[in-house]
XYZ file of C-alpha atoms in Angstrom:
285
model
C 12.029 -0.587 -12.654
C 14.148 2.209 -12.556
C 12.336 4.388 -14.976
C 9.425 4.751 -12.106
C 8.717 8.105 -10.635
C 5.656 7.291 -7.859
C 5.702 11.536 -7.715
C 3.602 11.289 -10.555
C 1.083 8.960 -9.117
C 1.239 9.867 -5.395
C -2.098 10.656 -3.890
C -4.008 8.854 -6.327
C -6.736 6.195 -6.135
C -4.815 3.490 -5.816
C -2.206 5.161 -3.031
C -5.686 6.010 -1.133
C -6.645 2.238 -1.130
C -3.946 0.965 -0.771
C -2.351 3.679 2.338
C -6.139 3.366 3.720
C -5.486 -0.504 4.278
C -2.431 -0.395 5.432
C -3.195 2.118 8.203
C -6.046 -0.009 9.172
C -3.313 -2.704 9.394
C -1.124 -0.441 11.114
C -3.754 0.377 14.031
C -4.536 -3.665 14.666
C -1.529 -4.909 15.160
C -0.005 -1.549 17.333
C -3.202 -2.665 19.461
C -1.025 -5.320 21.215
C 2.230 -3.700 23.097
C 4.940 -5.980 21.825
C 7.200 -4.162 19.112
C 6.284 -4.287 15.532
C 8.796 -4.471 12.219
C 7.382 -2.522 9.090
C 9.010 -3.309 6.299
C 8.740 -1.682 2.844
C 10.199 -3.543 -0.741
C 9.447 -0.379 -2.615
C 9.325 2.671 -0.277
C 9.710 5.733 -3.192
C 10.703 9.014 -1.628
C 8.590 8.722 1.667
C 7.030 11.981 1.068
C 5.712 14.108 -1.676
C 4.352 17.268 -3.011
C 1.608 17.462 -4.449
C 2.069 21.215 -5.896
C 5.246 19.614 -7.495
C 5.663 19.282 -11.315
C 5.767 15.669 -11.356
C 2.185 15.140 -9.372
C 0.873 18.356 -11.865
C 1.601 16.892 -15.126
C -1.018 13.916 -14.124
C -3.711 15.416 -11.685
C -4.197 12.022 -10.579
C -4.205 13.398 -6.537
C -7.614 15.386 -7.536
C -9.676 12.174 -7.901
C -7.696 10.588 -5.105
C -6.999 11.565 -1.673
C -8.400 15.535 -2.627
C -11.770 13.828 -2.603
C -11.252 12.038 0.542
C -9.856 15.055 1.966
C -13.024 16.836 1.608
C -15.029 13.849 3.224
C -12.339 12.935 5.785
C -14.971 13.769 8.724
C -17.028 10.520 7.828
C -14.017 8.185 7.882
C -13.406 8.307 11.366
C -11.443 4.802 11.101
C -8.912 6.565 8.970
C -7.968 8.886 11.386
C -4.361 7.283 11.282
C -4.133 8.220 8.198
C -5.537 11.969 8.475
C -3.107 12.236 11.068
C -0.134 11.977 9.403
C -1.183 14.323 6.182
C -1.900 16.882 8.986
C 1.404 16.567 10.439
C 2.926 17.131 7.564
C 0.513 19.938 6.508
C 0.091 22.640 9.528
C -1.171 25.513 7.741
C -4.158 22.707 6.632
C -4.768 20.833 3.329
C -3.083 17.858 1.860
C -0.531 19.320 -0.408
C 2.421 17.391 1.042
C 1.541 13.991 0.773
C 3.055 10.877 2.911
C 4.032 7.809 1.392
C 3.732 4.572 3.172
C 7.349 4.499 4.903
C 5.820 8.250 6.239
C 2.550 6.939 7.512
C 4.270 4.171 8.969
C 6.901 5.703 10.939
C 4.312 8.679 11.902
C 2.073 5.722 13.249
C 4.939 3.227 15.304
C 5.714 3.567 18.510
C 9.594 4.086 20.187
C 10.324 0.626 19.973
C 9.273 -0.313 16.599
C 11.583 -0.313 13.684
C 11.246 0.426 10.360
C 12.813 -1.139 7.465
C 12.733 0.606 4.046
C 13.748 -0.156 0.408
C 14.046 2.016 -2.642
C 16.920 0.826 -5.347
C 16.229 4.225 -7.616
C 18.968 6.473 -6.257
C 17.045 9.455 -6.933
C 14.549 8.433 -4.790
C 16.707 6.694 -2.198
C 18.430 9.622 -1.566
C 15.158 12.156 -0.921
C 13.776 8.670 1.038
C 16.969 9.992 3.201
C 16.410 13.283 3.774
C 12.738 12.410 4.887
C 13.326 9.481 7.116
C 17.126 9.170 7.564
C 16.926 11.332 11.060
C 14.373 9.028 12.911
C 16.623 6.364 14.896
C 14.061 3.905 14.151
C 14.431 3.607 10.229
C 17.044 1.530 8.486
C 16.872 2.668 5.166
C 18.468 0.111 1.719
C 19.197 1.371 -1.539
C 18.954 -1.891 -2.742
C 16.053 -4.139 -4.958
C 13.063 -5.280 -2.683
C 12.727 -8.062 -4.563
C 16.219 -9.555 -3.679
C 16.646 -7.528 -0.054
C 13.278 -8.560 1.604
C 13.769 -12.230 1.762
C 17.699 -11.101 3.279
C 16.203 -8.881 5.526
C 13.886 -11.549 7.428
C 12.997 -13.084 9.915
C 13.269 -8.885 11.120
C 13.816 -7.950 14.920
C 11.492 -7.565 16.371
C 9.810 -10.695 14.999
C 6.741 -9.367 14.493
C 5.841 -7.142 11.700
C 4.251 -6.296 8.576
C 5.454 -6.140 5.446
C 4.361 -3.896 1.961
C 5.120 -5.372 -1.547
C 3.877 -2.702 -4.085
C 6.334 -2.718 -6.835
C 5.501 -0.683 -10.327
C 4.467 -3.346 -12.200
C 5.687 -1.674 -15.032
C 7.293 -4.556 -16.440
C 5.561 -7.695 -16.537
C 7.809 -10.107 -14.901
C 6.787 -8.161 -11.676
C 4.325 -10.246 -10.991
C 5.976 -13.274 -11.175
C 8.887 -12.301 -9.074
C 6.098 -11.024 -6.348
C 5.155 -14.286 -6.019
C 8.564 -16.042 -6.022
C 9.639 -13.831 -3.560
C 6.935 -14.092 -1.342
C 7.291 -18.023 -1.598
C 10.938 -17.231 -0.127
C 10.031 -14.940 2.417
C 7.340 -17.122 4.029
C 9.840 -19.742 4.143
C 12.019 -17.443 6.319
C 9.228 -15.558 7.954
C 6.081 -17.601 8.385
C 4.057 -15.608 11.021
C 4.695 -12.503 9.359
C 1.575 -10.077 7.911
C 2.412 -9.549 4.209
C 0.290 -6.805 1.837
C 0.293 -7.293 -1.702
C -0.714 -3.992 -3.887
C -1.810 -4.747 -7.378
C -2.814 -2.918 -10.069
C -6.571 -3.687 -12.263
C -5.751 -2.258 -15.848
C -8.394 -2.078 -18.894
C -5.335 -4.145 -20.938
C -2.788 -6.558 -20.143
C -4.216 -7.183 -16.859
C -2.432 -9.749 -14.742
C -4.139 -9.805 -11.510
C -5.867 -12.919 -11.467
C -2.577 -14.867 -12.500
C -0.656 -12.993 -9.711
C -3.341 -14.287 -7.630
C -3.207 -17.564 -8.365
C 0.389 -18.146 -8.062
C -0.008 -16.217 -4.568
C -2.465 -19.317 -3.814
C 0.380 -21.677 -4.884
C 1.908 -20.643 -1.960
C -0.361 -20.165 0.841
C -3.636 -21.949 1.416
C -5.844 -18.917 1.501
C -5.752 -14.968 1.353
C -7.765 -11.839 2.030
C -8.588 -10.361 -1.250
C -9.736 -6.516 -1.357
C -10.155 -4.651 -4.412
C -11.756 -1.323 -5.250
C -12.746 -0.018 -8.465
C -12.997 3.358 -9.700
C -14.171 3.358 -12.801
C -15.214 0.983 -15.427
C -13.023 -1.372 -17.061
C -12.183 -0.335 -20.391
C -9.526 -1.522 -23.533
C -6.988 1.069 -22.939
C -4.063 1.073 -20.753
C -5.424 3.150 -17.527
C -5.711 1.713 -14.432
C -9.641 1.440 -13.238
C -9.049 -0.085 -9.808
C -6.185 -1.344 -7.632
C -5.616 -4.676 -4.934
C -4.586 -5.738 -2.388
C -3.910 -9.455 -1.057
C -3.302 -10.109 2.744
C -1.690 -13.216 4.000
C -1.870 -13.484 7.637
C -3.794 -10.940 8.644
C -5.367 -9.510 11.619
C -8.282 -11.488 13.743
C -11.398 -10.533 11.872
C -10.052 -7.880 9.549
C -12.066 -8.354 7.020
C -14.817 -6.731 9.309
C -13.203 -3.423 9.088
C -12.501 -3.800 5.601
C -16.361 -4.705 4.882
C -17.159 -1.146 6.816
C -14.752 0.676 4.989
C -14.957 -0.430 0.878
C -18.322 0.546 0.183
C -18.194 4.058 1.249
C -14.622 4.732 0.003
C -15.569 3.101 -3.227
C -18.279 6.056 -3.182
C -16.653 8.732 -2.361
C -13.413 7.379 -5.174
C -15.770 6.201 -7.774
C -15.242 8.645 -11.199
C -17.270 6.738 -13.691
C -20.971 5.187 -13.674
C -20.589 1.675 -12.369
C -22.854 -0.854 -13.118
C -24.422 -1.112 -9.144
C -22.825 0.140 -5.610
C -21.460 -3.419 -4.670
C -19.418 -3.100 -8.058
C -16.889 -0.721 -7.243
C -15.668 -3.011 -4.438
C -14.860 -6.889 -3.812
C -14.019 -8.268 -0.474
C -13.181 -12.049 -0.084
C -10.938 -15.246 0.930
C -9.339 -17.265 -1.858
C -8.635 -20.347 -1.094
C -10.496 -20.781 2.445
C -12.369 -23.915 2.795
C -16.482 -23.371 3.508
């Protein structure tokens, strides 16, 4: 939707899940020496500031990556991720604030290749002036909905791919799964990360995830949860669904929830093991 500014959102939550996974991702599959593809159907600006109006009207960054920030010394499995805020930040903090097309490109090697997409022109152009430069990015103003299934199979052949569109109108879901049915068609080997919001009203994640399992016989589900579900419109938790991923994954991902749902968590949840949810959908027992 072209109405969506991530500035006001970056560093939140929901980008901590959700860039915490993906670097996880990120550090598996660069484990193996043959290039890797990162692709990106909604890349936003790349990078942002966190001192900026936009990310001060909402204070969302204070009970997101600010608190991780201040614990960063007991994730040491994030360190891909604490990496790339430091680059960005060499008199210290986390002020400026990477976006995933950042942390990927600050995490693949000279022979990887990065493939980004922002349609808001606004933020396609300051996607430009933060990426453009590196020889490895190949940046689209175009939709990510239409460009990723045009884009694939990618070269190199193997690669990961982010799908975390606003979801500000409701027919995102729908076309998430449509155009993942599409893109598996063209690119069946490839690792695909779905981000998804969990909102107090409205909330479509559990039809999104069924019409994921339409499509492919099973998925890695992580969620984490921040704060109780209520009836307004906040979000009190965020998604992701993984098709194809790493060997074992989920092992790192079982190490990692609980204690980020702890250090994330602003609201008194009902036990520990509520504020996080790690599971296949749709694999046999």
């Amino acid at each position: 939707m072209l109405s969506y500014l991530h500035g006001f959102h970056a560093g939140n939550h929901a980008d901590v899940f959700k860039h915490a996974v993906l670097t996880l991702l990120l550090d598996e599959l660069l484990i193996k020496p043959k290039p890797l593809a990162y692709l990106d159907t909604h890349a936003g600006a790349g990078i942002y500031d966190l001192r900026a109006d936009q990310a001060s009207q909402t204070g969302e960054a204070a009970e997101g990556i600010e608190r991780l920030w201040a614990q960063r010394e007991t994730f040491p499995e994030l360190a891909t991720y604490f990496d790339a805020i430091t680059a960005l930040n060499p008199a210290g903090g986390c002020a400026c604030y990477p976006g995933s097309p950042e942390l990927a490109r600050h995490a693949l090697r000279a022979d990887d290749r990065l493939i980004l997409m922002e349609l808001h022109q606004t933020e396609a152009q300051r996607l430009r002036q933060a990426l453009g430069g590196d020889a490895r990015t190949h940046i689209h103003r175009r939709d990510g909905f239409e460009g990723l299934p045009a884009l694939l199979p990618p070269k190199p052949p193997r690669g990961l791919v982010l799908i975390d569109p606003p979801y500000e109108i409701k027919t995102d879901y729908s076309r998430v799964a449509e155009m993942l049915a599409t893109a598996l068609a063209r690119w069946p080997n490839g690792v695909y990360a779905i981000w998804y919001p969990r909102l107090g009203v409205r909330d479509r994640a559990g039809r999104l995830l069924q019409r994921l399992l339409k499509t492919v016989p099973e998925l890695l589900l992580a969620e984490l949860t921040v704060r109780p579900q209520s009836d307004d419109f906040g979000m009190h938790g965020s998604g992701m669904a993984l098709i194809n991923p790493p060997w074992q994954f989920e092992d790192r991902l079982t190490q990692l929830l609980p204690r980020l749902a702890a250090t994330l968590a602003s609201g008194t949840l009902p036990d520990q093991s509520s504020g996080w949810r790690l599971e296949w959908l749709g694999r046999a027992a």
